[in-house]
PDB file of C-alpha atoms and ligand atoms in Angstrom:
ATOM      1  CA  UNK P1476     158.092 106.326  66.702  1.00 96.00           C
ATOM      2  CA  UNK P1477     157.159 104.301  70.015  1.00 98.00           C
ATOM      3  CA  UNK P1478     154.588 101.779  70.720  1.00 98.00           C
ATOM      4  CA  UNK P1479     152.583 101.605  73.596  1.00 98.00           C
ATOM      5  CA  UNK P1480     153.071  98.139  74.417  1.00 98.00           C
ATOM      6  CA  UNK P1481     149.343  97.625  77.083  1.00 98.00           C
ATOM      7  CA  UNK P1482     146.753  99.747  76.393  1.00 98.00           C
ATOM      8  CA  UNK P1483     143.014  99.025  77.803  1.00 98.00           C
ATOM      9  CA  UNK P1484     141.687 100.554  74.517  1.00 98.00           C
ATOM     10  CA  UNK P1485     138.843  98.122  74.446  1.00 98.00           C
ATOM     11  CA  UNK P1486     137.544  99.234  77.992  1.00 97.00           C
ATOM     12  CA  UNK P1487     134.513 101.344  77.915  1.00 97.00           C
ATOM     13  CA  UNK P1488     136.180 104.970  79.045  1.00 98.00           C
ATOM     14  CA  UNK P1489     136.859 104.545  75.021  1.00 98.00           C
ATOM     15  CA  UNK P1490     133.795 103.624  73.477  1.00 97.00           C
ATOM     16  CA  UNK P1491     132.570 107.204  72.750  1.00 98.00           C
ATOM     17  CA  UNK P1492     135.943 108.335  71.343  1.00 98.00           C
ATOM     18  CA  UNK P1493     138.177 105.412  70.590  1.00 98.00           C
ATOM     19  CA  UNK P1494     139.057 106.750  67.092  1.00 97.00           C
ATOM     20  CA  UNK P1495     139.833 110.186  68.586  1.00 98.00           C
ATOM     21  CA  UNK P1496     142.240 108.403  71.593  1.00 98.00           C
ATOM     22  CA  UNK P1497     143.515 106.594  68.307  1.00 98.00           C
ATOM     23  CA  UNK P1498     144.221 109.498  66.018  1.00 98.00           C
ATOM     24  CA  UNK P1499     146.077 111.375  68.904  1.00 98.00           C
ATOM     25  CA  UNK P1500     148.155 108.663  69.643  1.00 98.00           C
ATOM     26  CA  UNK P1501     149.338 108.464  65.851  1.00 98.00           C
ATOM     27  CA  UNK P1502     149.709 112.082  65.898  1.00 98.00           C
ATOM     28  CA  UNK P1503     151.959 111.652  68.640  1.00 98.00           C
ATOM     29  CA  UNK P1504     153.960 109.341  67.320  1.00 98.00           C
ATOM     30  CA  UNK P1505     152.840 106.048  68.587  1.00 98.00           C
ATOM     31  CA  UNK P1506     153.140 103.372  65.947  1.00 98.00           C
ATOM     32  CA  UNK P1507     151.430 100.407  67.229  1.00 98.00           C
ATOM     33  CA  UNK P1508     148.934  99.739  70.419  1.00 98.00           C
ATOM     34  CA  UNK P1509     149.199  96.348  71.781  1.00 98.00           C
ATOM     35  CA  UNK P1510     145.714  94.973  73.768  1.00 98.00           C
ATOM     36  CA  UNK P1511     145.842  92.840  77.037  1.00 98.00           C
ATOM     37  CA  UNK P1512     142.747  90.938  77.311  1.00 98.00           C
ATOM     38  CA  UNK P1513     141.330  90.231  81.079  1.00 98.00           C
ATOM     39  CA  UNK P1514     138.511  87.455  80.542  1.00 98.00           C
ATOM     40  CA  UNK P1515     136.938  85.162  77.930  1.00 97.00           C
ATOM     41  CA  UNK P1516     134.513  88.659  76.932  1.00 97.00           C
ATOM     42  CA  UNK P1517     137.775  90.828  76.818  1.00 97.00           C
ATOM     43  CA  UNK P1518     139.503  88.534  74.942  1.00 97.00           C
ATOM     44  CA  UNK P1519     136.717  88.064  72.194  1.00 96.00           C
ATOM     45  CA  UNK P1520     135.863  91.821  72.098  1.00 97.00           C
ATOM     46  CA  UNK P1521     139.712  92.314  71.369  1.00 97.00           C
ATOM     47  CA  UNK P1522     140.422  90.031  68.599  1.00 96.00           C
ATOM     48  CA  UNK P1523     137.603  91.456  66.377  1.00 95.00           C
ATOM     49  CA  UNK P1524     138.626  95.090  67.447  1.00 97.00           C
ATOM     50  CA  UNK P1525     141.732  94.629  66.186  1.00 97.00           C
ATOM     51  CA  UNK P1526     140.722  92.975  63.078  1.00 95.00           C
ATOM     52  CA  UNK P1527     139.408  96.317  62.157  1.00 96.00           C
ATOM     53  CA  UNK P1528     142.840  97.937  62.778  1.00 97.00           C
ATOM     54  CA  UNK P1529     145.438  95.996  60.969  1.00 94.00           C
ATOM     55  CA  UNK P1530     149.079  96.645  61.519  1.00 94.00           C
ATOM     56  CA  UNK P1531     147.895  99.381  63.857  1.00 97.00           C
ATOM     57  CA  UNK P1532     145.976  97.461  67.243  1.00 98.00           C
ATOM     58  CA  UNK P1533     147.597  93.867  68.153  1.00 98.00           C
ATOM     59  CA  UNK P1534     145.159  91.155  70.028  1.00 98.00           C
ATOM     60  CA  UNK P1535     146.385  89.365  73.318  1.00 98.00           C
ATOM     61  CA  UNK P1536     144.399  87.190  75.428  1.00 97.00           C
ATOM     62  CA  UNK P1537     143.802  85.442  78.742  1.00 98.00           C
ATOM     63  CA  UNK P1538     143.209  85.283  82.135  1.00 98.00           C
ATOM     64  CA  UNK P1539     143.766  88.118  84.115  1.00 98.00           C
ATOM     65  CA  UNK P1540     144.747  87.201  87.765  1.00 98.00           C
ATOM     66  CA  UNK P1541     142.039  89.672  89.268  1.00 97.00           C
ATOM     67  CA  UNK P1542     139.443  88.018  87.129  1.00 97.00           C
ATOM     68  CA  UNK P1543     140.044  84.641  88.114  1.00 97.00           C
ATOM     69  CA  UNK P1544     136.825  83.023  90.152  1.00 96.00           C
ATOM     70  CA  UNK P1545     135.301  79.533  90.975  1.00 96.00           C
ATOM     71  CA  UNK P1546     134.504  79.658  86.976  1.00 96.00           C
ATOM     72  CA  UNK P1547     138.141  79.709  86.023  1.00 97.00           C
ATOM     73  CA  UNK P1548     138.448  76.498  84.381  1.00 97.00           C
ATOM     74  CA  UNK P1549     135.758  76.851  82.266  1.00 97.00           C
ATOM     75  CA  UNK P1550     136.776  80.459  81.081  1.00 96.00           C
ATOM     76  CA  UNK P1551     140.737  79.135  80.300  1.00 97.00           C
ATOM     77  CA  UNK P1552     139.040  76.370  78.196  1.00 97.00           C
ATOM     78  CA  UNK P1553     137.305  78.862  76.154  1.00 96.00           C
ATOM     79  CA  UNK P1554     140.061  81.425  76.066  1.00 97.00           C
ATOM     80  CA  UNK P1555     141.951  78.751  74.880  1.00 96.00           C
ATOM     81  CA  UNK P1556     140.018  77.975  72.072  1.00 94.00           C
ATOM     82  CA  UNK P1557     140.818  81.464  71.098  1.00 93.00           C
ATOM     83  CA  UNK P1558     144.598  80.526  70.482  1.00 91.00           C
ATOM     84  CA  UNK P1559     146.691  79.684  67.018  1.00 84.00           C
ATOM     85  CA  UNK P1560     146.811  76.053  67.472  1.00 77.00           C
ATOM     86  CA  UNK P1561     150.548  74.252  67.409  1.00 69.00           C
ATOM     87  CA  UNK P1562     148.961  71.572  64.965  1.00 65.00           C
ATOM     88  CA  UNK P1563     147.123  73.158  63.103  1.00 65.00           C
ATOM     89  CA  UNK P1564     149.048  76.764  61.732  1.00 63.00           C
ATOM     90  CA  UNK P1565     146.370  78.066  61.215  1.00 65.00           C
ATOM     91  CA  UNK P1566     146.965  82.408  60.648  1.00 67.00           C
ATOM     92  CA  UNK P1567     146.539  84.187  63.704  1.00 80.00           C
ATOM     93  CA  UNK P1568     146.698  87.713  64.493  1.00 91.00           C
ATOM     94  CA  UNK P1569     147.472  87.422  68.514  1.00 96.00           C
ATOM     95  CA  UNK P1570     149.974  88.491  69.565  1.00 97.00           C
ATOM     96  CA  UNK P1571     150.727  87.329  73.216  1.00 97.00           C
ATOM     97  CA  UNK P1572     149.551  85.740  76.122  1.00 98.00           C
ATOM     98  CA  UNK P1573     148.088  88.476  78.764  1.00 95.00           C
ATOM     99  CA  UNK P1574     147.319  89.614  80.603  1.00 97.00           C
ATOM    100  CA  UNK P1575     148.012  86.879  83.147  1.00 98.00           C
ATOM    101  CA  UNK P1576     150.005  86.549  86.398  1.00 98.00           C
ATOM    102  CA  UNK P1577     149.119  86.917  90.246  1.00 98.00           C
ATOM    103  CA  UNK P1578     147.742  89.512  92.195  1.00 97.00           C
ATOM    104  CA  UNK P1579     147.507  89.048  95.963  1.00 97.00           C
ATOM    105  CA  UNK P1580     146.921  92.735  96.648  1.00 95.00           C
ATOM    106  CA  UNK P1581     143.276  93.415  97.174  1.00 90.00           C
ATOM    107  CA  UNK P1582     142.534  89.793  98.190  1.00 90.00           C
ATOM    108  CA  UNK P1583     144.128  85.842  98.531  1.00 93.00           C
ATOM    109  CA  UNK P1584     140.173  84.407  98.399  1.00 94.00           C
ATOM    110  CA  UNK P1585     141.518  82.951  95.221  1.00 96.00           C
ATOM    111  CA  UNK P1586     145.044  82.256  96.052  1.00 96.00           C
ATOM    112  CA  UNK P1587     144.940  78.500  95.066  1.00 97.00           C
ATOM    113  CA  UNK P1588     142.732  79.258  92.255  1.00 98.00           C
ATOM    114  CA  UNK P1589     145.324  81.675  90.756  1.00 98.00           C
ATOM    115  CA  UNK P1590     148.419  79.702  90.810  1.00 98.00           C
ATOM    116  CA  UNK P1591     146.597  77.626  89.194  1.00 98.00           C
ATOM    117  CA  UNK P1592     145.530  79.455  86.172  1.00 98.00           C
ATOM    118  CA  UNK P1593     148.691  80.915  85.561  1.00 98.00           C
ATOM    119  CA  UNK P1594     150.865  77.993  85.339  1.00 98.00           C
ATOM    120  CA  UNK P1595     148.134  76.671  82.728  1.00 98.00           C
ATOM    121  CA  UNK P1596     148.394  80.040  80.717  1.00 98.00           C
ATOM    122  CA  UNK P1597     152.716  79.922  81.047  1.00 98.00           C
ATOM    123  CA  UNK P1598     152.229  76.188  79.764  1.00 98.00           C
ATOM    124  CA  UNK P1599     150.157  77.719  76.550  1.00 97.00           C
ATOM    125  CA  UNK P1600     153.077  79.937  75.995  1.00 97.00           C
ATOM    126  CA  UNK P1601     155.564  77.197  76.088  1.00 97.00           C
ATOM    127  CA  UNK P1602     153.092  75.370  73.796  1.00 95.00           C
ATOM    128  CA  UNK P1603     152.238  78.114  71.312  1.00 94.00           C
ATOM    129  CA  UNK P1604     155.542  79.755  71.591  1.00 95.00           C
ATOM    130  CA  UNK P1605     153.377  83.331  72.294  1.00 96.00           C
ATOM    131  CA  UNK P1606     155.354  85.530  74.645  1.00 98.00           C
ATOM    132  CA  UNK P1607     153.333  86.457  78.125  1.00 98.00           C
ATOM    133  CA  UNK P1608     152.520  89.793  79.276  1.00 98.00           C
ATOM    134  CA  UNK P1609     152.863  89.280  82.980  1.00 98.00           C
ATOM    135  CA  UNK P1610     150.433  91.554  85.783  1.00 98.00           C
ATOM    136  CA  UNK P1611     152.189  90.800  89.272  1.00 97.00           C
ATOM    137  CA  UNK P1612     151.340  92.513  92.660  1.00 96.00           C
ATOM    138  CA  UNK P1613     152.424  91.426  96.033  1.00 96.00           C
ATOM    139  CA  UNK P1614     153.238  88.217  94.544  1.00 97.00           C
ATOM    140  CA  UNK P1615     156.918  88.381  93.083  1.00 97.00           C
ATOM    141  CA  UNK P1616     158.162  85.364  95.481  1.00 97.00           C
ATOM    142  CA  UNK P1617     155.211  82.557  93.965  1.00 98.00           C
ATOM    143  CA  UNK P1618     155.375  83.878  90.512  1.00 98.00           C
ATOM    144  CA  UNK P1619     158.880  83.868  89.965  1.00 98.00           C
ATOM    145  CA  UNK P1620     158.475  80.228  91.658  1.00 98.00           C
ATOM    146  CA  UNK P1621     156.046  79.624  88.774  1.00 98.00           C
ATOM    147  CA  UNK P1622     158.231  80.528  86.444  1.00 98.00           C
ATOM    148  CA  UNK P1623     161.945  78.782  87.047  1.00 98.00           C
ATOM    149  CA  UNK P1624     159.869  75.608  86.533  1.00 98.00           C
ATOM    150  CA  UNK P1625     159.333  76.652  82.817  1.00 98.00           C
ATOM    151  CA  UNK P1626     162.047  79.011  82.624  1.00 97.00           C
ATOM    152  CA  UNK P1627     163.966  77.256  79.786  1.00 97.00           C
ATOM    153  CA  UNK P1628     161.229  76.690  77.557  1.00 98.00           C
ATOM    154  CA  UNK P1629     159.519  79.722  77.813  1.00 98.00           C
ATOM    155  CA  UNK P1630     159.735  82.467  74.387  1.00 97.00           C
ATOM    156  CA  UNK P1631     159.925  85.584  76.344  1.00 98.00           C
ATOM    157  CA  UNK P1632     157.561  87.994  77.462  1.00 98.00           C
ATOM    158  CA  UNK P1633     156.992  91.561  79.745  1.00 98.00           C
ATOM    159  CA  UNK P1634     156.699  92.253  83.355  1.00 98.00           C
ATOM    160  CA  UNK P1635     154.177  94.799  82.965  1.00 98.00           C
ATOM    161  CA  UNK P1636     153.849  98.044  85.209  1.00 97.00           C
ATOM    162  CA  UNK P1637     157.085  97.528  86.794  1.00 98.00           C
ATOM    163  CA  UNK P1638     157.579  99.534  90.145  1.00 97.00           C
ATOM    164  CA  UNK P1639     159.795  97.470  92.130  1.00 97.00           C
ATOM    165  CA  UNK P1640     163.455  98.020  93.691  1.00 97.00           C
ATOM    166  CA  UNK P1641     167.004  96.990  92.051  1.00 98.00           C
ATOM    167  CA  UNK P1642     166.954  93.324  93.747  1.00 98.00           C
ATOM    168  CA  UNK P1643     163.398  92.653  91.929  1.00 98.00           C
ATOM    169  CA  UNK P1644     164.546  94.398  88.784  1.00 98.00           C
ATOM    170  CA  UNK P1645     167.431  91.867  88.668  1.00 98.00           C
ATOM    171  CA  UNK P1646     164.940  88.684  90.106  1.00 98.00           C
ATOM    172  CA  UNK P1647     163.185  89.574  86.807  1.00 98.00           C
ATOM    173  CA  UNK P1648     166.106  89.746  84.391  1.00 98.00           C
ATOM    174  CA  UNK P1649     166.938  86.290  85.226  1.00 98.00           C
ATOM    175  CA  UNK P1650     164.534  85.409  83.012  1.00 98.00           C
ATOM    176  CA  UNK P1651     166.304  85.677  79.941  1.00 96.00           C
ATOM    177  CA  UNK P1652     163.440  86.673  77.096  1.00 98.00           C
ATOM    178  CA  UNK P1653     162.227  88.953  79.196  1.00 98.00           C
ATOM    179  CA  UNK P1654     161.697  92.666  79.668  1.00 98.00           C
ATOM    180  CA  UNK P1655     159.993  94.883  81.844  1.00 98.00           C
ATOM    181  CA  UNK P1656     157.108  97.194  80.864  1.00 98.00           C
ATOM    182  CA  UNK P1657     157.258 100.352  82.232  1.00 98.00           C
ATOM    183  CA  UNK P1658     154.794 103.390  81.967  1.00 98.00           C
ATOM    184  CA  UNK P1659     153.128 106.799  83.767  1.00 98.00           C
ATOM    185  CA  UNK P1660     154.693 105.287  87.268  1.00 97.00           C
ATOM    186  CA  UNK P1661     158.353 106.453  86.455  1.00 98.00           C
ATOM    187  CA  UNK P1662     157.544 110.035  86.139  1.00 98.00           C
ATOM    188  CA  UNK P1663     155.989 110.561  89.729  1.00 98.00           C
ATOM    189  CA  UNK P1664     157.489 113.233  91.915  1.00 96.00           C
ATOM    190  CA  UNK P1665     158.142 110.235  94.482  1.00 96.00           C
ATOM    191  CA  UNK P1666     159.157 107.455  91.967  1.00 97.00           C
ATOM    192  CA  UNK P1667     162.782 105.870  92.513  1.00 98.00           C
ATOM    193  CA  UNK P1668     162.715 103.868  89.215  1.00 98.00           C
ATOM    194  CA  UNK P1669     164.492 107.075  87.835  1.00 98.00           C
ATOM    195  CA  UNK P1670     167.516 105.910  90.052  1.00 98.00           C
ATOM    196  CA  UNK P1671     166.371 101.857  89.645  1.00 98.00           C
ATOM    197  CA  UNK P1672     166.293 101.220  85.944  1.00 98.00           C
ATOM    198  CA  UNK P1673     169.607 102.618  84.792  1.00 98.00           C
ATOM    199  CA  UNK P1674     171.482 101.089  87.414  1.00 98.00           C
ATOM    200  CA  UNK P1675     169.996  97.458  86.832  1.00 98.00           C
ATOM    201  CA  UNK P1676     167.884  97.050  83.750  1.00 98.00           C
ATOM    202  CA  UNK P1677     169.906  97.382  80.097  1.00 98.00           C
ATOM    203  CA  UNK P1678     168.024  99.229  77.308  1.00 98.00           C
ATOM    204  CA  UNK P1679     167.949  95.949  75.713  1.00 98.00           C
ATOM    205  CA  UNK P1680     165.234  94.626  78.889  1.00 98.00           C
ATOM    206  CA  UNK P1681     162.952  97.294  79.052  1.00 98.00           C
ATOM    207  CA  UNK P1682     159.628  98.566  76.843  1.00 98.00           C
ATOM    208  CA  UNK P1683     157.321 100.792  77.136  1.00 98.00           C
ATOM    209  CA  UNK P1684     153.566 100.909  77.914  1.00 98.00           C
ATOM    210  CA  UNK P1685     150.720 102.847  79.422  1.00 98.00           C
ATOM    211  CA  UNK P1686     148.414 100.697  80.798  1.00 98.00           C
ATOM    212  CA  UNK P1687     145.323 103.278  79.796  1.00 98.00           C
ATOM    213  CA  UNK P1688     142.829 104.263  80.906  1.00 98.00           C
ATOM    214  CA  UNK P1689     144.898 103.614  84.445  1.00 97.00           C
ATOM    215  CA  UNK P1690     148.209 105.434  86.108  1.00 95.00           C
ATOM    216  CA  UNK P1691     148.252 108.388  83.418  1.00 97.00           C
ATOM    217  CA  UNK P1692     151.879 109.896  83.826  1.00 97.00           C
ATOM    218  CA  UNK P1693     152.564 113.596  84.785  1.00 97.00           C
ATOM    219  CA  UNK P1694     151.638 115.896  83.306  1.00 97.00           C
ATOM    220  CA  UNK P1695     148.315 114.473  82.966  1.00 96.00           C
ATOM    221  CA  UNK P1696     148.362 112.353  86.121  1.00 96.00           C
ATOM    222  CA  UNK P1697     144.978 111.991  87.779  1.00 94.00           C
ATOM    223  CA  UNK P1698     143.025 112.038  84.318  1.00 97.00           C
ATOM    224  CA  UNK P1699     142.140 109.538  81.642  1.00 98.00           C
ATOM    225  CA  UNK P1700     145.670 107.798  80.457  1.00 98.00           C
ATOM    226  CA  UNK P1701     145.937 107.274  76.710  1.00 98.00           C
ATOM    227  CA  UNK P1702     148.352 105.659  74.659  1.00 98.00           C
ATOM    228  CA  UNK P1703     149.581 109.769  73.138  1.00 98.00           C
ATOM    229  CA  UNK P1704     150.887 110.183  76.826  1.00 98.00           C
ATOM    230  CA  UNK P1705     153.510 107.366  76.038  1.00 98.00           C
ATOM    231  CA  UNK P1706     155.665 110.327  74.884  1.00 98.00           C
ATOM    232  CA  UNK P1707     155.814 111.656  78.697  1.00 98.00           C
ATOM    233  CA  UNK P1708     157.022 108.019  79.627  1.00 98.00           C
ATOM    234  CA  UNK P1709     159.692 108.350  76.517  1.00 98.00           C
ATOM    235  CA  UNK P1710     160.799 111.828  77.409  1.00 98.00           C
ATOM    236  CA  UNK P1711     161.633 110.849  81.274  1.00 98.00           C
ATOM    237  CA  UNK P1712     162.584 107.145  80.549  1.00 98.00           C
ATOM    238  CA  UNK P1713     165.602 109.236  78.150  1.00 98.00           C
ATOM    239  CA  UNK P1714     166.448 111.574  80.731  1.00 98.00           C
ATOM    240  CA  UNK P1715     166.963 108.927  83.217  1.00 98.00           C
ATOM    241  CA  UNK P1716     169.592 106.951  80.961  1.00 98.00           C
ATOM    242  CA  UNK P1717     170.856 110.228  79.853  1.00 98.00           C
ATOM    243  CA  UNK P1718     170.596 109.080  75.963  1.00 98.00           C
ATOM    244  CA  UNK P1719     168.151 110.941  73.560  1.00 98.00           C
ATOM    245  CA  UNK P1720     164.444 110.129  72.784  1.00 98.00           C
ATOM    246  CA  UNK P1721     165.181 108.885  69.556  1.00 98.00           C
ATOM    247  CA  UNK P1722     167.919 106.435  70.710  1.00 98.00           C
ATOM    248  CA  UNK P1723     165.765 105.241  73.639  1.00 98.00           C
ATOM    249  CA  UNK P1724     162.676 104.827  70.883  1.00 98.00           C
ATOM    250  CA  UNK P1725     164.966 102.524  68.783  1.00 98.00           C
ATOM    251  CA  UNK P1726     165.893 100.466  71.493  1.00 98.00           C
ATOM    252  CA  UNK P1727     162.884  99.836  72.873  1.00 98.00           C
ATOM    253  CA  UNK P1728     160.888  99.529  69.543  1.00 98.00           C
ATOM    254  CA  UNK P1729     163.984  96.295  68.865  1.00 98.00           C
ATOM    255  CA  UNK P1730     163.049  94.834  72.304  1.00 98.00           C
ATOM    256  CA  UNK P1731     159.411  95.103  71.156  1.00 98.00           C
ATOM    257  CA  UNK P1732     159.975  93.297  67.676  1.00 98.00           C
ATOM    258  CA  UNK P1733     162.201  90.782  69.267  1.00 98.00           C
ATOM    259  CA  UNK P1734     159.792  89.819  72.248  1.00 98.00           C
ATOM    260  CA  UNK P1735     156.593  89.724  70.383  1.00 97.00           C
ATOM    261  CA  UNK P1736     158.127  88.759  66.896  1.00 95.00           C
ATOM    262  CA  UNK P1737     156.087  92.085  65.064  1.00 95.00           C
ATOM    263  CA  UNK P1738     157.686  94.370  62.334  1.00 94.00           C
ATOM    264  CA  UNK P1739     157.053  97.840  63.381  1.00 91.00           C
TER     265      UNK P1739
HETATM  266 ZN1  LIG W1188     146.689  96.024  82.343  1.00 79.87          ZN
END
């Protein structure tokens, strides 16, 4: 058993067969799909989704860094209002704080804007003790800036999609409740995180994810990625620490129930 730690499943490439995607992935021995909100909408359309899946889909939610506009503020209030409050302990199904982070890739239009919103969403972590699923792109240096400032305080949390060399792999790790995600990327023909992880990241600091409908892994790179196709990620993650998939399951599944506090 595995879980696919950020899965897309509320996007609409699943609304015709979401039950389907959902039935394979059990079949294939994924125990638990874990949801990474992007916006205020996202986040809302999450939490009820998973309502209807108990013990099967777990809620995050916040501010993606790719989503953040002039209307930022406004969206983290209400996003906000979302969260388990410290004071008042009241039940709450969500499970993290994601996705969030900085992405400088595409554009820096809302550089400013960004830092911005993701030290507020590291300081709700701190505050709610909720781990963070972390998106970064071409942005390592400012959001590992962000992050020393809080670095003591902070519960834990995932650097999601990780693609990066040995000396960002360890940059990471300093972070001490922290793991990195990793999905489809590590089995491309041209991918070095084969050679990367096992030389710098213990099985204790590493998870796994898909990040479907996105960067489906080989064989089924190029189509629609779904949370079944973890098992592709498992089987080459294994082979690249030269341990079985079993042993490589049961370390990751710990990390998982350790960093997001859920009994598989
Ligand atoms: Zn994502």
């Amino acid at each position: 058993m595995f879980v696919d730690t950020h899965c897309h499943l509320d996007g609409e490439e699943f609304q015709t067969d979401r039950e389907a995607v959902m039935q394979r992935a059990r079949e294939a021995g994924c125990g638990a799909i874990f949801l990474p909100a992007i916006d205020l909408p996202s986040s809302e359309h999450i939490v009820s989704l998973c309502q209807q899946y108990p013990n099967y889909l777990y809620p995050m939610v916040g501010l993606h860094p790719e989503e953040v506009r002039a209307d930022w503020r406004e969206q983290l209030v209400q996003i906000k209002s979302i969260l388990p409050s410290p004071f008042t302990h009241h039940p709450s199904t969500i499970i993290a704080i994601g996705e969030v982070g900085l992405d400088f890739y595409w554009s820096r239009e809302f550089e400013h804007e960004q830092l911005e919103a993701f030290e507020e969403q590291v300081k709700w972590s701190v505050e709610t003790r909720l781990p963070l699923m972390i998106h970064c792109r071409k942005a390592q240096n400012e959001l590992v800036a962000i992050l020393k400032r809080y670095a003591r305080e902070l519960p834990g949390g995932v650097f999601h999609c990780f693609t990066g060399n040995e000396k960002e792999a360890e940059e990471l790790l300093q972070f001490e409740r922290f793991v990195l995600g990793v999905g489809g990327v590590l089995t491309f023909k041209k991918s070095h995180l084969p050679e990367v992880l096992p030389q710098v990241v213990p099985l204790n600091r590493i998870v796994l994810e898909t990040d479907a409908p996105y960067m489906a892994p080989v064989p089924m790179r190029g189509q629609r990625n779904e949370p079944a196709y973890v098992r592709y990620v498992l089987q080459r993650m294994a082979q690249a620490y030269g341990i079985n998939e079993d042993e490589l399951a049961a370390h990751t599944n710990e990390n998982v129930e350790r960093v997001f506090g859920v009994k598989l």
